[in-house]
């Protein structure tokens, strides 16, 4: 019963517009991943961004101003990484490695991202394997837009 309630809470936190999880990846793990995102990633990566926000931020950057965040939003990161690592297994392996040993060569973000924000610091070095796994799975399942859909909705 307890498990069922926790599952329902996780589902309501994750909300609409996410991918269905496989049986190996539980809703509980995704919920844990969300908390890890909140504590370790959200200070740089916004969770999502509206097309209007992207438009305004693009204008600010063009005018030489700093954007209001220090990294691309997670909705964009998720779509972008899926373009290169589409399966859950490859995606999770990439994210776990990237956050531990990030580099310009490995990264798959748009060139603009490195120009504006620089390369991500190795946040994952202070995280447990379990935490890295959970946050990578949250990032995979939280969003379901393809890169092409994302760019069509949020042109920049
Ligand atoms: C201090 C700011 C900062 C924090 C904290 C941070 N990131 Fe990042 N992250 C960045 C920046 C800047 C980029 C874009 C440049 C790059 O990809 O290295 C980025 C890019 C990424 C990418 C795309 C990698 C690529 O280039 O292909 C992933 C995935 C990612 N972050 C995951 C995470 C996760 C998960 C966390 C939390 C555990 C996290 N980040 C915390 C700054 C941060």
PDB file of C-alpha atoms and ligand atoms in Angstrom:
ATOM      1  CA  UNK A   1       0.000   0.000   0.000  1.00  0.00           C
ATOM      2  CA  UNK A   2       2.772   2.406   0.976  1.00  0.00           C
ATOM      3  CA  UNK A   3       4.476   1.648  -2.324  1.00  0.00           C
ATOM      4  CA  UNK A   4       1.288   2.399  -4.245  1.00  0.00           C
ATOM      5  CA  UNK A   5       0.885   5.779  -2.576  1.00  0.00           C
ATOM      6  CA  UNK A   6       4.517   6.705  -3.239  1.00  0.00           C
ATOM      7  CA  UNK A   7       4.023   5.687  -6.878  1.00  0.00           C
ATOM      8  CA  UNK A   8       0.978   7.911  -7.188  1.00  0.00           C
ATOM      9  CA  UNK A   9       2.869  10.848  -5.661  1.00  0.00           C
ATOM     10  CA  UNK A  10       5.742  10.298  -8.100  1.00  0.00           C
ATOM     11  CA  UNK A  11       3.330  10.258 -11.017  1.00  0.00           C
ATOM     12  CA  UNK A  12       1.705  13.493  -9.950  1.00  0.00           C
ATOM     13  CA  UNK A  13       5.103  15.178  -9.485  1.00  0.00           C
ATOM     14  CA  UNK A  14       6.318  14.066 -12.888  1.00  0.00           C
ATOM     15  CA  UNK A  15       3.048  15.264 -14.399  1.00  0.00           C
ATOM     16  CA  UNK A  16       1.981  15.292 -18.024  1.00  0.00           C
ATOM     17  CA  UNK A  17       4.240  15.089 -21.047  1.00  0.00           C
ATOM     18  CA  UNK A  18       6.621  12.409 -19.877  1.00  0.00           C
ATOM     19  CA  UNK A  19       7.624   9.057 -21.265  1.00  0.00           C
ATOM     20  CA  UNK A  20       6.198   5.837 -19.815  1.00  0.00           C
ATOM     21  CA  UNK A  21       8.720   4.096 -17.582  1.00  0.00           C
ATOM     22  CA  UNK A  22       9.752   0.491 -18.103  1.00  0.00           C
ATOM     23  CA  UNK A  23       9.174  -2.023 -15.321  1.00  0.00           C
ATOM     24  CA  UNK A  24      12.887  -1.989 -14.377  1.00  0.00           C
ATOM     25  CA  UNK A  25      12.794   1.757 -13.873  1.00  0.00           C
ATOM     26  CA  UNK A  26      10.311   2.391 -11.100  1.00  0.00           C
ATOM     27  CA  UNK A  27       8.335   5.545 -10.453  1.00  0.00           C
ATOM     28  CA  UNK A  28      10.043   5.639  -7.034  1.00  0.00           C
ATOM     29  CA  UNK A  29      13.465   5.868  -8.688  1.00  0.00           C
ATOM     30  CA  UNK A  30      12.258   8.670 -10.963  1.00  0.00           C
ATOM     31  CA  UNK A  31      10.926  10.546  -7.938  1.00  0.00           C
ATOM     32  CA  UNK A  32      14.315  10.155  -6.258  1.00  0.00           C
ATOM     33  CA  UNK A  33      15.944  11.420  -9.459  1.00  0.00           C
ATOM     34  CA  UNK A  34      13.756  14.515  -9.364  1.00  0.00           C
ATOM     35  CA  UNK A  35      14.887  15.321  -5.804  1.00  0.00           C
ATOM     36  CA  UNK A  36      18.507  14.856  -6.871  1.00  0.00           C
ATOM     37  CA  UNK A  37      17.896  17.212  -9.790  1.00  0.00           C
ATOM     38  CA  UNK A  38      16.417  19.773  -7.368  1.00  0.00           C
ATOM     39  CA  UNK A  39      19.404  19.551  -5.002  1.00  0.00           C
ATOM     40  CA  UNK A  40      22.291  19.196  -7.468  1.00  0.00           C
ATOM     41  CA  UNK A  41      21.324  20.524 -10.882  1.00  0.00           C
ATOM     42  CA  UNK A  42      18.483  23.056 -10.622  1.00  0.00           C
ATOM     43  CA  UNK A  43      20.775  25.930  -9.582  1.00  0.00           C
ATOM     44  CA  UNK A  44      22.139  25.890 -13.145  1.00  0.00           C
ATOM     45  CA  UNK A  45      19.572  23.978 -15.237  1.00  0.00           C
ATOM     46  CA  UNK A  46      15.951  25.191 -15.200  1.00  0.00           C
ATOM     47  CA  UNK A  47      13.569  22.261 -15.542  1.00  0.00           C
ATOM     48  CA  UNK A  48      11.728  23.599 -18.592  1.00  0.00           C
ATOM     49  CA  UNK A  49      11.429  26.815 -20.524  1.00  0.00           C
ATOM     50  CA  UNK A  50       8.537  28.320 -22.491  1.00  0.00           C
ATOM     51  CA  UNK A  51       8.942  29.398 -26.140  1.00  0.00           C
ATOM     52  CA  UNK A  52       8.447  33.028 -24.962  1.00  0.00           C
ATOM     53  CA  UNK A  53      11.232  32.696 -22.392  1.00  0.00           C
ATOM     54  CA  UNK A  54      13.578  31.272 -25.040  1.00  0.00           C
ATOM     55  CA  UNK A  55      12.719  34.150 -27.371  1.00  0.00           C
ATOM     56  CA  UNK A  56      13.453  36.758 -24.680  1.00  0.00           C
ATOM     57  CA  UNK A  57      16.648  35.043 -23.590  1.00  0.00           C
ATOM     58  CA  UNK A  58      17.871  34.836 -27.181  1.00  0.00           C
ATOM     59  CA  UNK A  59      17.312  38.578 -27.497  1.00  0.00           C
ATOM     60  CA  UNK A  60      19.250  39.218 -24.259  1.00  0.00           C
ATOM     61  CA  UNK A  61      22.181  37.097 -25.454  1.00  0.00           C
ATOM     62  CA  UNK A  62      22.219  38.915 -28.811  1.00  0.00           C
ATOM     63  CA  UNK A  63      22.411  42.209 -26.923  1.00  0.00           C
ATOM     64  CA  UNK A  64      25.425  40.882 -25.023  1.00  0.00           C
ATOM     65  CA  UNK A  65      23.537  40.344 -21.721  1.00  0.00           C
ATOM     66  CA  UNK A  66      23.848  37.266 -19.536  1.00  0.00           C
ATOM     67  CA  UNK A  67      20.966  34.757 -19.631  1.00  0.00           C
ATOM     68  CA  UNK A  68      19.029  34.225 -16.328  1.00  0.00           C
ATOM     69  CA  UNK A  69      20.445  30.677 -15.925  1.00  0.00           C
ATOM     70  CA  UNK A  70      23.903  29.109 -16.094  1.00  0.00           C
ATOM     71  CA  UNK A  71      23.092  26.119 -18.348  1.00  0.00           C
ATOM     72  CA  UNK A  72      20.578  24.976 -20.967  1.00  0.00           C
ATOM     73  CA  UNK A  73      17.179  23.956 -19.486  1.00  0.00           C
ATOM     74  CA  UNK A  74      16.714  20.228 -18.830  1.00  0.00           C
ATOM     75  CA  UNK A  75      13.855  19.884 -21.352  1.00  0.00           C
ATOM     76  CA  UNK A  76      16.351  20.929 -24.023  1.00  0.00           C
ATOM     77  CA  UNK A  77      19.241  18.832 -22.644  1.00  0.00           C
ATOM     78  CA  UNK A  78      17.011  15.727 -22.551  1.00  0.00           C
ATOM     79  CA  UNK A  79      15.838  16.170 -26.155  1.00  0.00           C
ATOM     80  CA  UNK A  80      19.338  16.931 -27.394  1.00  0.00           C
ATOM     81  CA  UNK A  81      21.057  13.975 -25.702  1.00  0.00           C
ATOM     82  CA  UNK A  82      18.280  11.610 -26.950  1.00  0.00           C
ATOM     83  CA  UNK A  83      19.092  12.651 -30.525  1.00  0.00           C
ATOM     84  CA  UNK A  84      22.549  11.069 -30.080  1.00  0.00           C
ATOM     85  CA  UNK A  85      21.781   8.436 -27.407  1.00  0.00           C
ATOM     86  CA  UNK A  86      18.163   7.401 -28.013  1.00  0.00           C
ATOM     87  CA  UNK A  87      17.884   4.276 -25.856  1.00  0.00           C
ATOM     88  CA  UNK A  88      17.498   4.473 -22.074  1.00  0.00           C
ATOM     89  CA  UNK A  89      20.653   2.396 -21.574  1.00  0.00           C
ATOM     90  CA  UNK A  90      22.900   4.557 -23.778  1.00  0.00           C
ATOM     91  CA  UNK A  91      21.326   7.793 -22.533  1.00  0.00           C
ATOM     92  CA  UNK A  92      21.823   6.914 -18.855  1.00  0.00           C
ATOM     93  CA  UNK A  93      25.424   5.777 -19.474  1.00  0.00           C
ATOM     94  CA  UNK A  94      26.211   9.018 -21.326  1.00  0.00           C
ATOM     95  CA  UNK A  95      24.704  11.291 -18.657  1.00  0.00           C
ATOM     96  CA  UNK A  96      26.394   9.452 -15.756  1.00  0.00           C
ATOM     97  CA  UNK A  97      29.764   9.729 -17.493  1.00  0.00           C
ATOM     98  CA  UNK A  98      29.283  13.314 -18.696  1.00  0.00           C
ATOM     99  CA  UNK A  99      28.392  14.770 -15.314  1.00  0.00           C
ATOM    100  CA  UNK A 100      31.467  13.040 -13.822  1.00  0.00           C
ATOM    101  CA  UNK A 101      33.969  13.777 -16.629  1.00  0.00           C
ATOM    102  CA  UNK A 102      32.529  16.541 -18.814  1.00  0.00           C
ATOM    103  CA  UNK A 103      34.438  17.859 -21.836  1.00  0.00           C
ATOM    104  CA  UNK A 104      33.815  19.898 -24.952  1.00  0.00           C
ATOM    105  CA  UNK A 105      34.779  16.892 -27.119  1.00  0.00           C
ATOM    106  CA  UNK A 106      32.234  14.551 -25.506  1.00  0.00           C
ATOM    107  CA  UNK A 107      29.419  17.064 -25.275  1.00  0.00           C
ATOM    108  CA  UNK A 108      26.547  17.009 -27.760  1.00  0.00           C
ATOM    109  CA  UNK A 109      24.994  20.404 -26.955  1.00  0.00           C
ATOM    110  CA  UNK A 110      24.737  23.108 -29.621  1.00  0.00           C
ATOM    111  CA  UNK A 111      28.080  24.978 -30.055  1.00  0.00           C
ATOM    112  CA  UNK A 112      26.242  28.062 -28.769  1.00  0.00           C
ATOM    113  CA  UNK A 113      25.800  26.410 -25.341  1.00  0.00           C
ATOM    114  CA  UNK A 114      29.566  26.111 -24.725  1.00  0.00           C
ATOM    115  CA  UNK A 115      30.093  29.647 -25.990  1.00  0.00           C
ATOM    116  CA  UNK A 116      27.518  31.117 -23.618  1.00  0.00           C
ATOM    117  CA  UNK A 117      27.937  28.887 -20.556  1.00  0.00           C
ATOM    118  CA  UNK A 118      31.298  27.117 -20.892  1.00  0.00           C
ATOM    119  CA  UNK A 119      31.742  23.391 -20.080  1.00  0.00           C
ATOM    120  CA  UNK A 120      29.801  21.953 -17.134  1.00  0.00           C
ATOM    121  CA  UNK A 121      31.772  21.365 -13.904  1.00  0.00           C
ATOM    122  CA  UNK A 122      32.222  17.685 -12.830  1.00  0.00           C
ATOM    123  CA  UNK A 123      29.298  17.736 -10.356  1.00  0.00           C
ATOM    124  CA  UNK A 124      28.972  13.925 -10.469  1.00  0.00           C
ATOM    125  CA  UNK A 125      32.322  13.379  -8.718  1.00  0.00           C
ATOM    126  CA  UNK A 126      30.631  14.111  -5.396  1.00  0.00           C
ATOM    127  CA  UNK A 127      27.585  11.947  -6.130  1.00  0.00           C
ATOM    128  CA  UNK A 128      26.921   8.260  -5.464  1.00  0.00           C
ATOM    129  CA  UNK A 129      26.400   5.822  -8.360  1.00  0.00           C
ATOM    130  CA  UNK A 130      22.766   5.429  -7.278  1.00  0.00           C
ATOM    131  CA  UNK A 131      22.157   9.166  -7.337  1.00  0.00           C
ATOM    132  CA  UNK A 132      23.725   9.532 -10.782  1.00  0.00           C
ATOM    133  CA  UNK A 133      21.639   6.636 -12.089  1.00  0.00           C
ATOM    134  CA  UNK A 134      18.415   8.077 -10.642  1.00  0.00           C
ATOM    135  CA  UNK A 135      18.959  11.621 -11.956  1.00  0.00           C
ATOM    136  CA  UNK A 136      19.900  10.296 -15.418  1.00  0.00           C
ATOM    137  CA  UNK A 137      16.707   8.203 -15.513  1.00  0.00           C
ATOM    138  CA  UNK A 138      14.613  11.148 -14.352  1.00  0.00           C
ATOM    139  CA  UNK A 139      16.137  13.216 -17.187  1.00  0.00           C
ATOM    140  CA  UNK A 140      15.293  10.476 -19.685  1.00  0.00           C
ATOM    141  CA  UNK A 141      11.685   9.911 -18.604  1.00  0.00           C
ATOM    142  CA  UNK A 142      10.664  13.415 -17.518  1.00  0.00           C
ATOM    143  CA  UNK A 143      10.492  14.744 -21.106  1.00  0.00           C
ATOM    144  CA  UNK A 144       9.182  13.192 -24.284  1.00  0.00           C
ATOM    145  CA  UNK A 145       9.843  15.730 -27.027  1.00  0.00           C
ATOM    146  CA  UNK A 146      12.209  14.841 -29.841  1.00  0.00           C
ATOM    147  CA  UNK A 147      14.973  17.342 -30.648  1.00  0.00           C
ATOM    148  CA  UNK A 148      13.179  18.323 -33.850  1.00  0.00           C
ATOM    149  CA  UNK A 149       9.906  18.957 -31.965  1.00  0.00           C
ATOM    150  CA  UNK A 150      11.733  20.934 -29.298  1.00  0.00           C
ATOM    151  CA  UNK A 151      13.411  23.216 -31.840  1.00  0.00           C
ATOM    152  CA  UNK A 152      10.184  23.701 -33.777  1.00  0.00           C
ATOM    153  CA  UNK A 153       8.415  24.810 -30.586  1.00  0.00           C
ATOM    154  CA  UNK A 154      11.361  26.779 -29.182  1.00  0.00           C
ATOM    155  CA  UNK A 155      13.259  28.174 -32.212  1.00  0.00           C
ATOM    156  CA  UNK A 156      16.687  29.604 -31.313  1.00  0.00           C
TER     157      UNK A 156
HETATM  158  C1  LIG B   1      27.364  24.830 -12.179  1.00  0.00           C
HETATM  159  C2  LIG B   1      26.314  24.689 -13.169  1.00  0.00           C
HETATM  160  C3  LIG B   1      25.831  23.285 -13.500  1.00  0.00           C
HETATM  161  C4  LIG B   1      25.327  22.338 -12.646  1.00  0.00           C
HETATM  162  C5  LIG B   1      25.162  22.424 -11.136  1.00  0.00           C
HETATM  163  C6  LIG B   1      24.919  21.221 -13.473  1.00  0.00           C
HETATM  164  N1  LIG B   1      25.187  21.481 -14.779  1.00  0.00           N
HETATM  165 FE1  LIG B   1      24.777  20.273 -16.374  1.00  0.00          FE
HETATM  166  N2  LIG B   1      25.553  21.641 -17.662  1.00  0.00           N
HETATM  167  C7  LIG B   1      26.063  22.868 -17.293  1.00  0.00           C
HETATM  168  C8  LIG B   1      26.486  23.587 -18.485  1.00  0.00           C
HETATM  169  C9  LIG B   1      27.121  24.957 -18.505  1.00  0.00           C
HETATM  170  C10 LIG B   1      26.187  22.751 -19.589  1.00  0.00           C
HETATM  171  C11 LIG B   1      26.401  23.066 -21.092  1.00  0.00           C
HETATM  172  C12 LIG B   1      27.811  22.825 -21.518  1.00  0.00           C
HETATM  173  C13 LIG B   1      28.178  21.390 -21.487  1.00  0.00           C
HETATM  174  O1  LIG B   1      27.450  20.564 -22.079  1.00  0.00           O
HETATM  175  O2  LIG B   1      29.186  21.041 -20.843  1.00  0.00           O
HETATM  176  C14 LIG B   1      25.615  21.530 -19.028  1.00  0.00           C
HETATM  177  C15 LIG B   1      25.225  20.451 -19.786  1.00  0.00           C
HETATM  178  C16 LIG B   1      24.668  19.294 -19.284  1.00  0.00           C
HETATM  179  C17 LIG B   1      24.336  18.123 -20.075  1.00  0.00           C
HETATM  180  C18 LIG B   1      24.519  17.991 -21.594  1.00  0.00           C
HETATM  181  C19 LIG B   1      25.852  17.377 -21.880  1.00  0.00           C
HETATM  182  C20 LIG B   1      26.347  17.588 -23.300  1.00  0.00           C
HETATM  183  O3  LIG B   1      27.096  18.539 -23.533  1.00  0.00           O
HETATM  184  O4  LIG B   1      26.035  16.798 -24.180  1.00  0.00           O
HETATM  185  C21 LIG B   1      23.810  17.199 -19.220  1.00  0.00           C
HETATM  186  C22 LIG B   1      23.302  15.815 -19.576  1.00  0.00           C
HETATM  187  C23 LIG B   1      23.829  17.779 -17.894  1.00  0.00           C
HETATM  188  N3  LIG B   1      24.359  19.047 -17.968  1.00  0.00           N
HETATM  189  C24 LIG B   1      23.348  17.154 -16.766  1.00  0.00           C
HETATM  190  C25 LIG B   1      23.428  17.691 -15.481  1.00  0.00           C
HETATM  191  C26 LIG B   1      22.929  17.024 -14.298  1.00  0.00           C
HETATM  192  C27 LIG B   1      22.216  15.687 -14.298  1.00  0.00           C
HETATM  193  C28 LIG B   1      23.216  17.836 -13.232  1.00  0.00           C
HETATM  194  C29 LIG B   1      22.955  17.570 -11.778  1.00  0.00           C
HETATM  195  C30 LIG B   1      23.419  16.325 -11.251  1.00  0.00           C
HETATM  196  C31 LIG B   1      23.885  19.012 -13.758  1.00  0.00           C
HETATM  197  N4  LIG B   1      23.981  18.906 -15.120  1.00  0.00           N
HETATM  198  C32 LIG B   1      24.346  20.072 -12.965  1.00  0.00           C
HETATM  199  C33 LIG B   1      26.159  23.382 -16.004  1.00  0.00           C
HETATM  200  C34 LIG B   1      25.747  22.741 -14.850  1.00  0.00           C
END
